[in-house]
Tab-separated table of N, CA, C and O in Angstrom:
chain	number	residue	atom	x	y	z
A	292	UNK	N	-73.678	-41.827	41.737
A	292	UNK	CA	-74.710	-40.848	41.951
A	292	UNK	C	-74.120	-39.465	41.747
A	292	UNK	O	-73.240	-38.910	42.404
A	293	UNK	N	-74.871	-38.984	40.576
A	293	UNK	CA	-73.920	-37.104	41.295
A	293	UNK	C	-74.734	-36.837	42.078
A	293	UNK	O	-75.804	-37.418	42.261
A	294	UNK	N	-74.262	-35.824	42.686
A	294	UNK	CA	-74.720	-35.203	43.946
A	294	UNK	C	-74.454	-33.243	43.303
A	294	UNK	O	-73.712	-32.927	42.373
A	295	UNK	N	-75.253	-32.331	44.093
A	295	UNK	CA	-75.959	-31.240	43.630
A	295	UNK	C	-75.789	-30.680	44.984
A	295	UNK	O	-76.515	-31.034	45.913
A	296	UNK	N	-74.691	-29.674	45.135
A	296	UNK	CA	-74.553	-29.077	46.567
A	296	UNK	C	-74.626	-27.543	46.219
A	296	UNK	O	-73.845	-26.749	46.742
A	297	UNK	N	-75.732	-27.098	45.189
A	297	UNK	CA	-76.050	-25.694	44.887
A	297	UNK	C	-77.003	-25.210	45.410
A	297	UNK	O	-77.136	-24.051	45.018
A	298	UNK	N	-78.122	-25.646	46.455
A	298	UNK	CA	-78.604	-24.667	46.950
A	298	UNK	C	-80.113	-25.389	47.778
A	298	UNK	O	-80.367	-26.582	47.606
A	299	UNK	N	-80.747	-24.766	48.394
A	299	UNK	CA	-81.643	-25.779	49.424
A	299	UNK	C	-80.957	-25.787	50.573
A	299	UNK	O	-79.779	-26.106	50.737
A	300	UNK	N	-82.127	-25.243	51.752
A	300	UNK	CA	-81.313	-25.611	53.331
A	300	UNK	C	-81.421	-27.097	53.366
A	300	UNK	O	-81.846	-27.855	52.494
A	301	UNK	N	-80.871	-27.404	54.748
A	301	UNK	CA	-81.183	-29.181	55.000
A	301	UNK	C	-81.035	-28.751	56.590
A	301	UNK	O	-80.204	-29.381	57.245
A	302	UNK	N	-81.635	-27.934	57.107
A	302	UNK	CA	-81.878	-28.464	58.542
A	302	UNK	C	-81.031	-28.328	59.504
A	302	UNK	O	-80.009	-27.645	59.443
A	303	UNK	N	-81.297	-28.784	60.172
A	303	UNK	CA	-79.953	-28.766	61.615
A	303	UNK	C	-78.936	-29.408	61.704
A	303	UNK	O	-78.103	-29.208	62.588
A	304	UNK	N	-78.806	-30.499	60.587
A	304	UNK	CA	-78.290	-31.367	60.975
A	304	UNK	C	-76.668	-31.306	60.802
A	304	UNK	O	-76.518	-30.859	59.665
A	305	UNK	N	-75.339	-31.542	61.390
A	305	UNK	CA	-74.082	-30.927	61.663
A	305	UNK	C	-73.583	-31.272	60.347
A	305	UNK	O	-74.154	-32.305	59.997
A	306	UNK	N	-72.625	-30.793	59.302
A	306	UNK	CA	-71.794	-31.314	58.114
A	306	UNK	C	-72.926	-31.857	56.896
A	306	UNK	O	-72.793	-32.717	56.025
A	307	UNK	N	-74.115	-30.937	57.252
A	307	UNK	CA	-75.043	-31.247	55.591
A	307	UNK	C	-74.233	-30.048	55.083
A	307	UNK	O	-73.772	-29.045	55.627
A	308	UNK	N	-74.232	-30.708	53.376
A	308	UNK	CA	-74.167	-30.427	52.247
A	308	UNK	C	-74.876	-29.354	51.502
A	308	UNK	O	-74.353	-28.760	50.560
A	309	UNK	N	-76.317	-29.070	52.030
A	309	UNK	CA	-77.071	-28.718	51.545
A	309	UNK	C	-77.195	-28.609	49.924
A	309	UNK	O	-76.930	-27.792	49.042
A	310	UNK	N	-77.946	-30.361	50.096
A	310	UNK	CA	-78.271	-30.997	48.545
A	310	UNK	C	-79.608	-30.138	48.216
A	310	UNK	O	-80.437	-29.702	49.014
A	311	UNK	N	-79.589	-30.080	47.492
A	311	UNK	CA	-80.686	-29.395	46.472
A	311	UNK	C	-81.905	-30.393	46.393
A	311	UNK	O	-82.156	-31.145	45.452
A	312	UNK	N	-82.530	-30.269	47.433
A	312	UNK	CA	-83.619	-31.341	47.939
A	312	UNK	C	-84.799	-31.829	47.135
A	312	UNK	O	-85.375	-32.917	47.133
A	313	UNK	N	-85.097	-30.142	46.101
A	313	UNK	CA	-85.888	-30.495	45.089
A	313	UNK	C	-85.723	-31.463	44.221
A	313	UNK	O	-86.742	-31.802	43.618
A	314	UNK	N	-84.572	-32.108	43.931
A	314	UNK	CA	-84.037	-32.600	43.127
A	314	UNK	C	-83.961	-34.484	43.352
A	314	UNK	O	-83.883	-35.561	42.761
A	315	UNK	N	-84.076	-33.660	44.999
A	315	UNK	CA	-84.020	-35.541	45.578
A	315	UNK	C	-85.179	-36.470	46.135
A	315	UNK	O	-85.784	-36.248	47.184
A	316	UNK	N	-85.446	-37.765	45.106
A	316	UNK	CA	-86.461	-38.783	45.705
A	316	UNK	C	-86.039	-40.040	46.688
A	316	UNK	O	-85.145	-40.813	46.345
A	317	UNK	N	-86.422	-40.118	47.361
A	317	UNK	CA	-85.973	-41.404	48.517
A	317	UNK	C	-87.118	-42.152	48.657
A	317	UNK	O	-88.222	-41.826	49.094
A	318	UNK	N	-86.484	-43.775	47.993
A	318	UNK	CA	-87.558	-44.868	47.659
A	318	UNK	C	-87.072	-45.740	49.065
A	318	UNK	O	-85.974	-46.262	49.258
A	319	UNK	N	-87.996	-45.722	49.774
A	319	UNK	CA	-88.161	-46.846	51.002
A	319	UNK	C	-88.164	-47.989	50.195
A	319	UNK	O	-88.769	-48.053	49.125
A	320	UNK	N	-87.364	-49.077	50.786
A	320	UNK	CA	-87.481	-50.788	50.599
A	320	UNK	C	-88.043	-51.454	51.943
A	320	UNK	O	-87.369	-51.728	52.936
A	321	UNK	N	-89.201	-51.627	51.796
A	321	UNK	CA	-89.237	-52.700	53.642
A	321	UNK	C	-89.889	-54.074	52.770
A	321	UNK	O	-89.775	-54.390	51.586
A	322	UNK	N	-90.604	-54.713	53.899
A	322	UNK	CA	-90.821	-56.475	53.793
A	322	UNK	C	-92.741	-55.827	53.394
A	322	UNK	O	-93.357	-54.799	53.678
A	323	UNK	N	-93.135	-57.309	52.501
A	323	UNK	CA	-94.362	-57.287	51.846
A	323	UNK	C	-94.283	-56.711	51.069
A	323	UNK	O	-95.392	-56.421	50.618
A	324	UNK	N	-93.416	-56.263	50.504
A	324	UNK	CA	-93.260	-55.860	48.814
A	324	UNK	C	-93.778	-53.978	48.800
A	324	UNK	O	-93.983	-53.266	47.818
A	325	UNK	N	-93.857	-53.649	50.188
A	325	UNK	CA	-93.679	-52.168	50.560
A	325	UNK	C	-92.715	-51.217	49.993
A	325	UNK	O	-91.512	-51.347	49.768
A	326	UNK	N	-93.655	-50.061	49.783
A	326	UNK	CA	-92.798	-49.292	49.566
A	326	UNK	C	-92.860	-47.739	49.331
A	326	UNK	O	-93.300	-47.270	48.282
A	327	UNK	N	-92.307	-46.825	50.562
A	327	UNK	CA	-92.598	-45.479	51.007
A	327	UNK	C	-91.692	-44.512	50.195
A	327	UNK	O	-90.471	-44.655	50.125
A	328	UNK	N	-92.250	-43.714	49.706
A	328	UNK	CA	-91.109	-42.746	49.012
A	328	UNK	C	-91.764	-41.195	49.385
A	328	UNK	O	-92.943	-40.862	49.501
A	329	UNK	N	-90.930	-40.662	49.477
A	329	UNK	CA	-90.531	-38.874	50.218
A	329	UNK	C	-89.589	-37.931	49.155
A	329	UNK	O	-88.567	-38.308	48.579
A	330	UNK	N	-90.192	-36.686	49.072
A	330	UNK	CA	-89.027	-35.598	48.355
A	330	UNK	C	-88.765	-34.744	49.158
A	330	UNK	O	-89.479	-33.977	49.805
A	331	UNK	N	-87.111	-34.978	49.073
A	331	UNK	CA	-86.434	-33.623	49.976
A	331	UNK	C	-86.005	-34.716	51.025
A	331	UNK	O	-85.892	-35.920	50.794
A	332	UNK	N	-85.805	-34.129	52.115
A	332	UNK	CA	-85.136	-34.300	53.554
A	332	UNK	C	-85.989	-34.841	54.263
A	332	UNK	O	-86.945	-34.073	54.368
A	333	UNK	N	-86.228	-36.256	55.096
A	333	UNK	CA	-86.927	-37.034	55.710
A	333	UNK	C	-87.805	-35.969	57.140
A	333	UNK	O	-88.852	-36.100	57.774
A	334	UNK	N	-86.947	-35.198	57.128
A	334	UNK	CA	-86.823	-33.890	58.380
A	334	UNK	C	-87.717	-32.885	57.790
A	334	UNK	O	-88.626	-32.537	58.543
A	335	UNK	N	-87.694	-32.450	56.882
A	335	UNK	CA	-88.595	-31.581	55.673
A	335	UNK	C	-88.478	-31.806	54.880
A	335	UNK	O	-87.491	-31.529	54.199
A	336	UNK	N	-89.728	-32.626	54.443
A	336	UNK	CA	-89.851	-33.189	53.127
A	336	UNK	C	-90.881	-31.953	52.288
A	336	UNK	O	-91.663	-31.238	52.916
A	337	UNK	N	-90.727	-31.891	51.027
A	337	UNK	CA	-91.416	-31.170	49.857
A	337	UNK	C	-92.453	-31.712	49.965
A	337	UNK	O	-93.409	-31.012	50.297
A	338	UNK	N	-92.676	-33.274	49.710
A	338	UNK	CA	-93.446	-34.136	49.387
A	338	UNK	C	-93.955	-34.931	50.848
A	338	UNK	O	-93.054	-35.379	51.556
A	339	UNK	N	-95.190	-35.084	51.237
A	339	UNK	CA	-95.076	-36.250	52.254
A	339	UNK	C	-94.782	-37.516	52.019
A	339	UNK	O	-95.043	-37.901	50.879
A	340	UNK	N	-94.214	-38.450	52.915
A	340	UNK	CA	-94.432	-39.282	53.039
A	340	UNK	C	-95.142	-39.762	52.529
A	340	UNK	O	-96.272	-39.358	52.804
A	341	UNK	N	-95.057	-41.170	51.225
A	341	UNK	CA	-96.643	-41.562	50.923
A	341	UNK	C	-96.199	-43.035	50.436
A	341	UNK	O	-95.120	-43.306	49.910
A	342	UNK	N	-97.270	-43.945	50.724
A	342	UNK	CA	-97.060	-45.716	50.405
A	342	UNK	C	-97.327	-45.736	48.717
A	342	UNK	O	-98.248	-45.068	48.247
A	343	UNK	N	-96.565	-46.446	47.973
A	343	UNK	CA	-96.995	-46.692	46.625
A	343	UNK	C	-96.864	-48.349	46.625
A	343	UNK	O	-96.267	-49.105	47.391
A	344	UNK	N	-97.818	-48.641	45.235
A	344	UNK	CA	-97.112	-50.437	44.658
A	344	UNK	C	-95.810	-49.921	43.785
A	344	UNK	O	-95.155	-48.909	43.538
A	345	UNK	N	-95.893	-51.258	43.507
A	345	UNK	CA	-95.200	-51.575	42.276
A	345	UNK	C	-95.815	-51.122	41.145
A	345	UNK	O	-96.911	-50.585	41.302
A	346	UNK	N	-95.195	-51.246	39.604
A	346	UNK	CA	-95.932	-51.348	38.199
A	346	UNK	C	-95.574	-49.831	37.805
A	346	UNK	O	-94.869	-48.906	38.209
A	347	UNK	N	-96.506	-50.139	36.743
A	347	UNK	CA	-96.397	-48.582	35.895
A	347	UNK	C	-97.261	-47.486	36.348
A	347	UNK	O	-97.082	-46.297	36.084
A	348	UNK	N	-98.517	-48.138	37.275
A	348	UNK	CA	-98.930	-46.957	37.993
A	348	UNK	C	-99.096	-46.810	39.090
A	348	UNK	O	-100.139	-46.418	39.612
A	349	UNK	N	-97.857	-47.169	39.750
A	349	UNK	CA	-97.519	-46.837	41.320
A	349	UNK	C	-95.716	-46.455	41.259
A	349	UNK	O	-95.458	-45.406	40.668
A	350	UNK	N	-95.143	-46.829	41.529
A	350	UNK	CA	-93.730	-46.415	41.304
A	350	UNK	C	-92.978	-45.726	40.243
A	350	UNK	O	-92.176	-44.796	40.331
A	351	UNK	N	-93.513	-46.539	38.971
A	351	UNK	CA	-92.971	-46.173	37.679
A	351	UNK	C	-93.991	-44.228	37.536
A	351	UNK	O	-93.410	-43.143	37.510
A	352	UNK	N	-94.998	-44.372	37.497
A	352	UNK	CA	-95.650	-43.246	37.525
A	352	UNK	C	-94.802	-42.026	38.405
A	352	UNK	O	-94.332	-40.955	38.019
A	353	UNK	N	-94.814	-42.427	39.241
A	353	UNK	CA	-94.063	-41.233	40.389
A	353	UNK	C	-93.027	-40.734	40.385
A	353	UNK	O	-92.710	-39.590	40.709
A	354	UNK	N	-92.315	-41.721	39.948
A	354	UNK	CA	-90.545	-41.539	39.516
A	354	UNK	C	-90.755	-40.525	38.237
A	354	UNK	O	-90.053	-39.515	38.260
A	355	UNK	N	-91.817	-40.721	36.914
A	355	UNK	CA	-91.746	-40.220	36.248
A	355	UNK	C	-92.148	-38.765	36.201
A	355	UNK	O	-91.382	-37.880	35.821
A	356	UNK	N	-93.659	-38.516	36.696
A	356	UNK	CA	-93.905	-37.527	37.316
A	356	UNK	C	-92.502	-36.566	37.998
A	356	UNK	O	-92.110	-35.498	37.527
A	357	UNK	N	-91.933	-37.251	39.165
A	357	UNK	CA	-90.921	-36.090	39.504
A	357	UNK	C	-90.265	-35.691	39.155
A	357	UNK	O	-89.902	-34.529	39.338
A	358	UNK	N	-89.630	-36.831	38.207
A	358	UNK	CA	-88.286	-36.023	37.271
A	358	UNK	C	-89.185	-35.268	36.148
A	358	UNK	O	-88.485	-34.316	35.805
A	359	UNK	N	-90.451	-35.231	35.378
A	359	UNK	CA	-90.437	-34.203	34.522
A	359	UNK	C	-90.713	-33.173	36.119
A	359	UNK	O	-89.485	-33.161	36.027
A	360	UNK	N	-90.901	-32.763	36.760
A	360	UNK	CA	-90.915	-31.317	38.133
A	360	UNK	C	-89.516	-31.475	37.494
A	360	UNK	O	-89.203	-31.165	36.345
A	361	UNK	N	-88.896	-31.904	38.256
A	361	UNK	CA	-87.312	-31.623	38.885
A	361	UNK	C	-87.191	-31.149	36.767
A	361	UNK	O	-87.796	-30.100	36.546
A	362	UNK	N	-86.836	-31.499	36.051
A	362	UNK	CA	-86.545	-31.235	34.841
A	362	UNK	C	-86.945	-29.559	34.174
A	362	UNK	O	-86.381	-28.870	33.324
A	363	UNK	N	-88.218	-29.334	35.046
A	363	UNK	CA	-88.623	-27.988	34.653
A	363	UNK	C	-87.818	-27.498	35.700
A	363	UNK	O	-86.786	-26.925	35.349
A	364	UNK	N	-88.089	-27.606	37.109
A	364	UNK	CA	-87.280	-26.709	37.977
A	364	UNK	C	-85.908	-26.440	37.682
A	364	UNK	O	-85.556	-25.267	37.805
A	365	UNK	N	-84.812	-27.530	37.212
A	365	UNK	CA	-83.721	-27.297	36.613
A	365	UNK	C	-83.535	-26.456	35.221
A	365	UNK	O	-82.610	-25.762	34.801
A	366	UNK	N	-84.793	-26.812	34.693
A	366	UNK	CA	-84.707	-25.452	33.695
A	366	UNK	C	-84.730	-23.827	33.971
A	366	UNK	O	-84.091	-22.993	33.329
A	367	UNK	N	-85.583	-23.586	35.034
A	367	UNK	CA	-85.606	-22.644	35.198
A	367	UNK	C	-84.307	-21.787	36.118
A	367	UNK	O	-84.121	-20.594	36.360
A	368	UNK	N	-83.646	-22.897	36.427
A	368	UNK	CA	-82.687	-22.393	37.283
A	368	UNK	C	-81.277	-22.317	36.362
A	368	UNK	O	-80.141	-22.271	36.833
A	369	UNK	N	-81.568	-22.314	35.183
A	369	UNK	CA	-80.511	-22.683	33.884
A	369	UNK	C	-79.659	-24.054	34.249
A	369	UNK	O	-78.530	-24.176	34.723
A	370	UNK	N	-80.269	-24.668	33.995
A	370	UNK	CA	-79.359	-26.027	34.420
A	370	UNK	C	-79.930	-27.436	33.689
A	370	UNK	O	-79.718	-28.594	34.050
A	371	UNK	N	-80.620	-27.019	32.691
A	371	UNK	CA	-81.829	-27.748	31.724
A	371	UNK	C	-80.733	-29.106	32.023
A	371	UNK	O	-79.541	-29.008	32.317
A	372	UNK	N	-81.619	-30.518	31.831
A	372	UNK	CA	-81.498	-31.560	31.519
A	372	UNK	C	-80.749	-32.172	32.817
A	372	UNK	O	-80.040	-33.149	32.574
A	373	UNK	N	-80.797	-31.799	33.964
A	373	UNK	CA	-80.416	-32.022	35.083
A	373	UNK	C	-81.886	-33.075	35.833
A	373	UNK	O	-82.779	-32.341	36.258
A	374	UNK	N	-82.054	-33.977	35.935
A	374	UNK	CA	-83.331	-34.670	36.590
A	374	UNK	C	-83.087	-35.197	38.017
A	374	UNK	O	-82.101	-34.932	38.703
A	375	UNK	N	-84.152	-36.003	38.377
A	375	UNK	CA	-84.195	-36.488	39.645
A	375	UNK	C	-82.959	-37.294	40.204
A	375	UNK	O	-82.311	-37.926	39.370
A	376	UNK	N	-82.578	-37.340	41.468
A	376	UNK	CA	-81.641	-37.582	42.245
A	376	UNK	C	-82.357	-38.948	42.645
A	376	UNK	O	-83.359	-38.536	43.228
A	377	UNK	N	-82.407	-40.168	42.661
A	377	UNK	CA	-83.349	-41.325	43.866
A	377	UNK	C	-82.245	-41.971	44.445
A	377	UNK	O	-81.186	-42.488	44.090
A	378	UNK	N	-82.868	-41.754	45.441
A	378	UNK	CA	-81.971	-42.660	46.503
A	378	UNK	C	-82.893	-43.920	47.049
A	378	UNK	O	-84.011	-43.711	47.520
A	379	UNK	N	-82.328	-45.245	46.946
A	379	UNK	CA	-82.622	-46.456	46.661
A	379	UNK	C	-82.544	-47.055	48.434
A	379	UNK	O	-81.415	-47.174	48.910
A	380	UNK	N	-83.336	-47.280	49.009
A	380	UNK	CA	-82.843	-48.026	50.671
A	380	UNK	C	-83.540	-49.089	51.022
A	380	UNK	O	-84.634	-49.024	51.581
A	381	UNK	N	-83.018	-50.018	50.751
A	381	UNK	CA	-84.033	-51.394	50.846
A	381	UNK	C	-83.659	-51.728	52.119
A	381	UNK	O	-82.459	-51.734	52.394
A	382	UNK	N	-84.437	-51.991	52.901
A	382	UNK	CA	-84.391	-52.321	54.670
A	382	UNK	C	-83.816	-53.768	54.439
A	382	UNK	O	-83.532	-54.348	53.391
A	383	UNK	N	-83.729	-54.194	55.847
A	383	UNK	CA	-83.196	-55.582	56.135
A	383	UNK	C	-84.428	-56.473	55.814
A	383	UNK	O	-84.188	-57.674	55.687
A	384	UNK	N	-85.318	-56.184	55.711
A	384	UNK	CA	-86.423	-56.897	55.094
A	384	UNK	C	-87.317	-57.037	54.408
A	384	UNK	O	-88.382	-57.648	54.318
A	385	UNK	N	-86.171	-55.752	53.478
A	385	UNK	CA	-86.756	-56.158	51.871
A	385	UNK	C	-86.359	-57.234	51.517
A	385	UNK	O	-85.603	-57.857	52.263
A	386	UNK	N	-86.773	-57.786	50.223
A	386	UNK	CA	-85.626	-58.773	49.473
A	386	UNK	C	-85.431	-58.363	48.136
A	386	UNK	O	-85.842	-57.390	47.503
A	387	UNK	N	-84.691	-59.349	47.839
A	387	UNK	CA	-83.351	-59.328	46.567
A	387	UNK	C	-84.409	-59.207	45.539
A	387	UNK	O	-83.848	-58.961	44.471
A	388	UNK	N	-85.582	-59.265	45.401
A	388	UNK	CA	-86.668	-58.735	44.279
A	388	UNK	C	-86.919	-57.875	44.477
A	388	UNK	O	-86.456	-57.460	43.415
A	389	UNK	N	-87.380	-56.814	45.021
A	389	UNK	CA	-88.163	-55.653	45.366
A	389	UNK	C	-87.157	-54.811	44.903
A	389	UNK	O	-87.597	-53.959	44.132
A	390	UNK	N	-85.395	-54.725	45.198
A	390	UNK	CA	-84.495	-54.220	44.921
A	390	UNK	C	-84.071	-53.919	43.542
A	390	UNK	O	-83.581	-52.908	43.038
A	391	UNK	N	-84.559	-55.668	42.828
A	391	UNK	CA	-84.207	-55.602	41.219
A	391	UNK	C	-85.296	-54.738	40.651
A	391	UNK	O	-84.950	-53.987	39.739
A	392	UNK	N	-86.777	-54.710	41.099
A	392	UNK	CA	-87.866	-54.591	40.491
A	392	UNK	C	-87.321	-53.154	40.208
A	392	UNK	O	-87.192	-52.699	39.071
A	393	UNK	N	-86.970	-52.386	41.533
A	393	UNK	CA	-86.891	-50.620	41.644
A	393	UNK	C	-85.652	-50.456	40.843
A	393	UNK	O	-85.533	-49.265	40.555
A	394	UNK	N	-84.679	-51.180	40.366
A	394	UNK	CA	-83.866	-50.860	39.356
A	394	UNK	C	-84.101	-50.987	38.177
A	394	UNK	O	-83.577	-50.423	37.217
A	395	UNK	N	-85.188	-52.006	38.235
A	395	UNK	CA	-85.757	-52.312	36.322
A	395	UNK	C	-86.382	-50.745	36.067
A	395	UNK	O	-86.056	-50.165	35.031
A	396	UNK	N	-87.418	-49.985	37.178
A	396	UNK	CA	-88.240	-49.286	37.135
A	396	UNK	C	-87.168	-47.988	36.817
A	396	UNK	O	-87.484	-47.250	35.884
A	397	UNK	N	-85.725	-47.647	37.678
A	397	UNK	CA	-85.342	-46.671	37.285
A	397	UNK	C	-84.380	-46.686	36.074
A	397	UNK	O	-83.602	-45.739	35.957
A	398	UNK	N	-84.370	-47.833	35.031
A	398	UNK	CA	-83.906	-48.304	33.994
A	398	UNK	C	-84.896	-47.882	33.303
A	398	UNK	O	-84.555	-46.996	32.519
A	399	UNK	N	-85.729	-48.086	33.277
A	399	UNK	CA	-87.352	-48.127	32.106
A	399	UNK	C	-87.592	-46.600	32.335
A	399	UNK	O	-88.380	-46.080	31.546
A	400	UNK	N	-87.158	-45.978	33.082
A	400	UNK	CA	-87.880	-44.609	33.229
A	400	UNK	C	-86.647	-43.194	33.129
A	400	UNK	O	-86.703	-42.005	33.443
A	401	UNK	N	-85.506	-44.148	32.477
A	401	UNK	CA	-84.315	-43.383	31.980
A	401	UNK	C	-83.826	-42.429	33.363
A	401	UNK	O	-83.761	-41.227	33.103
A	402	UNK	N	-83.643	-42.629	34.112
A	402	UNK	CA	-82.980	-41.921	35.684
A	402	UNK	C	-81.929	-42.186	35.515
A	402	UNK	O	-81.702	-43.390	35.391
A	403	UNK	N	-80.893	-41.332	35.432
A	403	UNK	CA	-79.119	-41.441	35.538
A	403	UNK	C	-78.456	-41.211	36.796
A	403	UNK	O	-77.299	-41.484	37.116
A	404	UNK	N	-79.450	-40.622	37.508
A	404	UNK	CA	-78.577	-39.996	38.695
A	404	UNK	C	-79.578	-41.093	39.508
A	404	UNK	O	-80.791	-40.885	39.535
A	405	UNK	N	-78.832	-42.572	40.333
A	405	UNK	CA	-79.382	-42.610	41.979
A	405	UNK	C	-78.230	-43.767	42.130
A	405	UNK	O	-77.321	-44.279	41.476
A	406	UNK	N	-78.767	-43.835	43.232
A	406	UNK	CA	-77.404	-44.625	43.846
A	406	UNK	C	-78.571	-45.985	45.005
A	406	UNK	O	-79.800	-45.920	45.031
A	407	UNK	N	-77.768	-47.008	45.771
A	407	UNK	CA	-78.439	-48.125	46.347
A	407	UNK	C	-77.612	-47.560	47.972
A	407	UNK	O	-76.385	-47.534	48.070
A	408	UNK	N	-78.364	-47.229	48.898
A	408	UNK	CA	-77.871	-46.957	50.181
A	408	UNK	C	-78.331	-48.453	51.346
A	408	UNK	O	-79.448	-48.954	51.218
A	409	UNK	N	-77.551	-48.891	52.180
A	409	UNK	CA	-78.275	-49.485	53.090
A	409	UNK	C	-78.349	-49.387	54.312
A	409	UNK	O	-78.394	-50.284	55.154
A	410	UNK	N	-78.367	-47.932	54.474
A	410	UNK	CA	-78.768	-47.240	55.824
A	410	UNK	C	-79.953	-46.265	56.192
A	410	UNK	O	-80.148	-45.260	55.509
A	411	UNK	N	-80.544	-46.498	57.007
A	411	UNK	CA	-81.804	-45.649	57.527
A	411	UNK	C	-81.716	-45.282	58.209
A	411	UNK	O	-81.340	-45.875	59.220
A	412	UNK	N	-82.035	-43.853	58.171
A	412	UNK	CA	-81.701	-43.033	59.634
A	412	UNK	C	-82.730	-43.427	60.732
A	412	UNK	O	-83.550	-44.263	60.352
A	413	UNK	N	-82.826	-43.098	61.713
A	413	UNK	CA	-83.690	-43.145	62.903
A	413	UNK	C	-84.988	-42.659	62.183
A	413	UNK	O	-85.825	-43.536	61.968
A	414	UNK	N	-85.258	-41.467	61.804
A	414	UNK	CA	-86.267	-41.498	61.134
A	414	UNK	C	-87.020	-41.942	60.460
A	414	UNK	O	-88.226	-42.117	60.632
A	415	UNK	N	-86.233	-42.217	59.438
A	415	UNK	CA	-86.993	-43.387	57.973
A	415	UNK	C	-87.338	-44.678	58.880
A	415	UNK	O	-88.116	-45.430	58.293
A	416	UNK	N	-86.950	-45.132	60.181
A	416	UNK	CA	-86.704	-46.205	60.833
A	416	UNK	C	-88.218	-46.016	61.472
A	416	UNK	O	-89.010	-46.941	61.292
A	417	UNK	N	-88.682	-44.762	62.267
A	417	UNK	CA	-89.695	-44.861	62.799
A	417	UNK	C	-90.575	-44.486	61.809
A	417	UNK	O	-91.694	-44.322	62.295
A	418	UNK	N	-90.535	-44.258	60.481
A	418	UNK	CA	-91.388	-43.959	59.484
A	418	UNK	C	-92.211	-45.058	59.114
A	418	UNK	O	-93.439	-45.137	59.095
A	419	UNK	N	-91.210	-46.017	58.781
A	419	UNK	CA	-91.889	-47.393	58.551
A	419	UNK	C	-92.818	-48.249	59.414
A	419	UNK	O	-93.802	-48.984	59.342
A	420	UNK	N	-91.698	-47.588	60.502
A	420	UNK	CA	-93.134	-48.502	61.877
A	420	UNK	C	-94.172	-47.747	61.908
A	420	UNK	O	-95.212	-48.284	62.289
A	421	UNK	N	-94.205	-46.614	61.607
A	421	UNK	CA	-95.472	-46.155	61.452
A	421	UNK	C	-96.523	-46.580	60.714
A	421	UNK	O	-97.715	-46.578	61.020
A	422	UNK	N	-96.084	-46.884	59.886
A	422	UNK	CA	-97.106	-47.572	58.589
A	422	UNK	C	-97.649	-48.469	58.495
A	422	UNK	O	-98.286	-48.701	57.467
């Protein structure tokens, strides 16, 4: 994953980086083939919180959508061809499909920058039970 520590607060939280939040999508993995995605910081998000499917017009759409944003915003900040950041978090009850599906999707939709995390903060934790 690269990572982008040029600019964007991140909150209170002790030893942030302050990642360039515009830049960053976070794809929830839970059970039933769910799946919540947020821009920016779970704490202040750009984007709310919002449930998508699968396919080309639920996930694949959104991913694409943000990186052309993030692609202009990096233009304007001279930094052209810089795109979306996704961060990948499949819960303990996702499964081993839902995981491949969101990698076919950020394969098909040319994303260079994300990485597979398998930790949820307390937040993302009560996010889901929310839903």
């Amino acid at each position: 994953m690269n990572q982008d520590f040029s600019g964007g607060g991140c909150g209170p939280e002790l030893g942030c980086f302050n990642p360039d939040e515009n830049r960053t999508m976070t794809i929830l993995l839970d059970q039933n083939n769910r799946i919540v995605t947020y821009i920016g910081l779970v704490n202040f998000p750009i984007e709310e919180p919002k449930e998508v499917q699968y396919g080309k017009n639920g996930i694949r759409k959104e991913i694409i959508e943000r990186n052309k944003k993030v692609l202009e915003y990096s233009a304007q900040l001279g930094k052209p061809g810089r795109g979306v950041t996704v961060i990948i978090k499949p819960s303990k009850n996702s499964n081993y499909g839902n995981l491949v599906d969101i990698l076919d999707e950020i394969k098909i939709c040319n994303i260079n920058s994300y990485s597979v995390v398998d930790y949820y903060t307390p937040e993302e934790s009560k996010l889901l039970a929310s839903n």
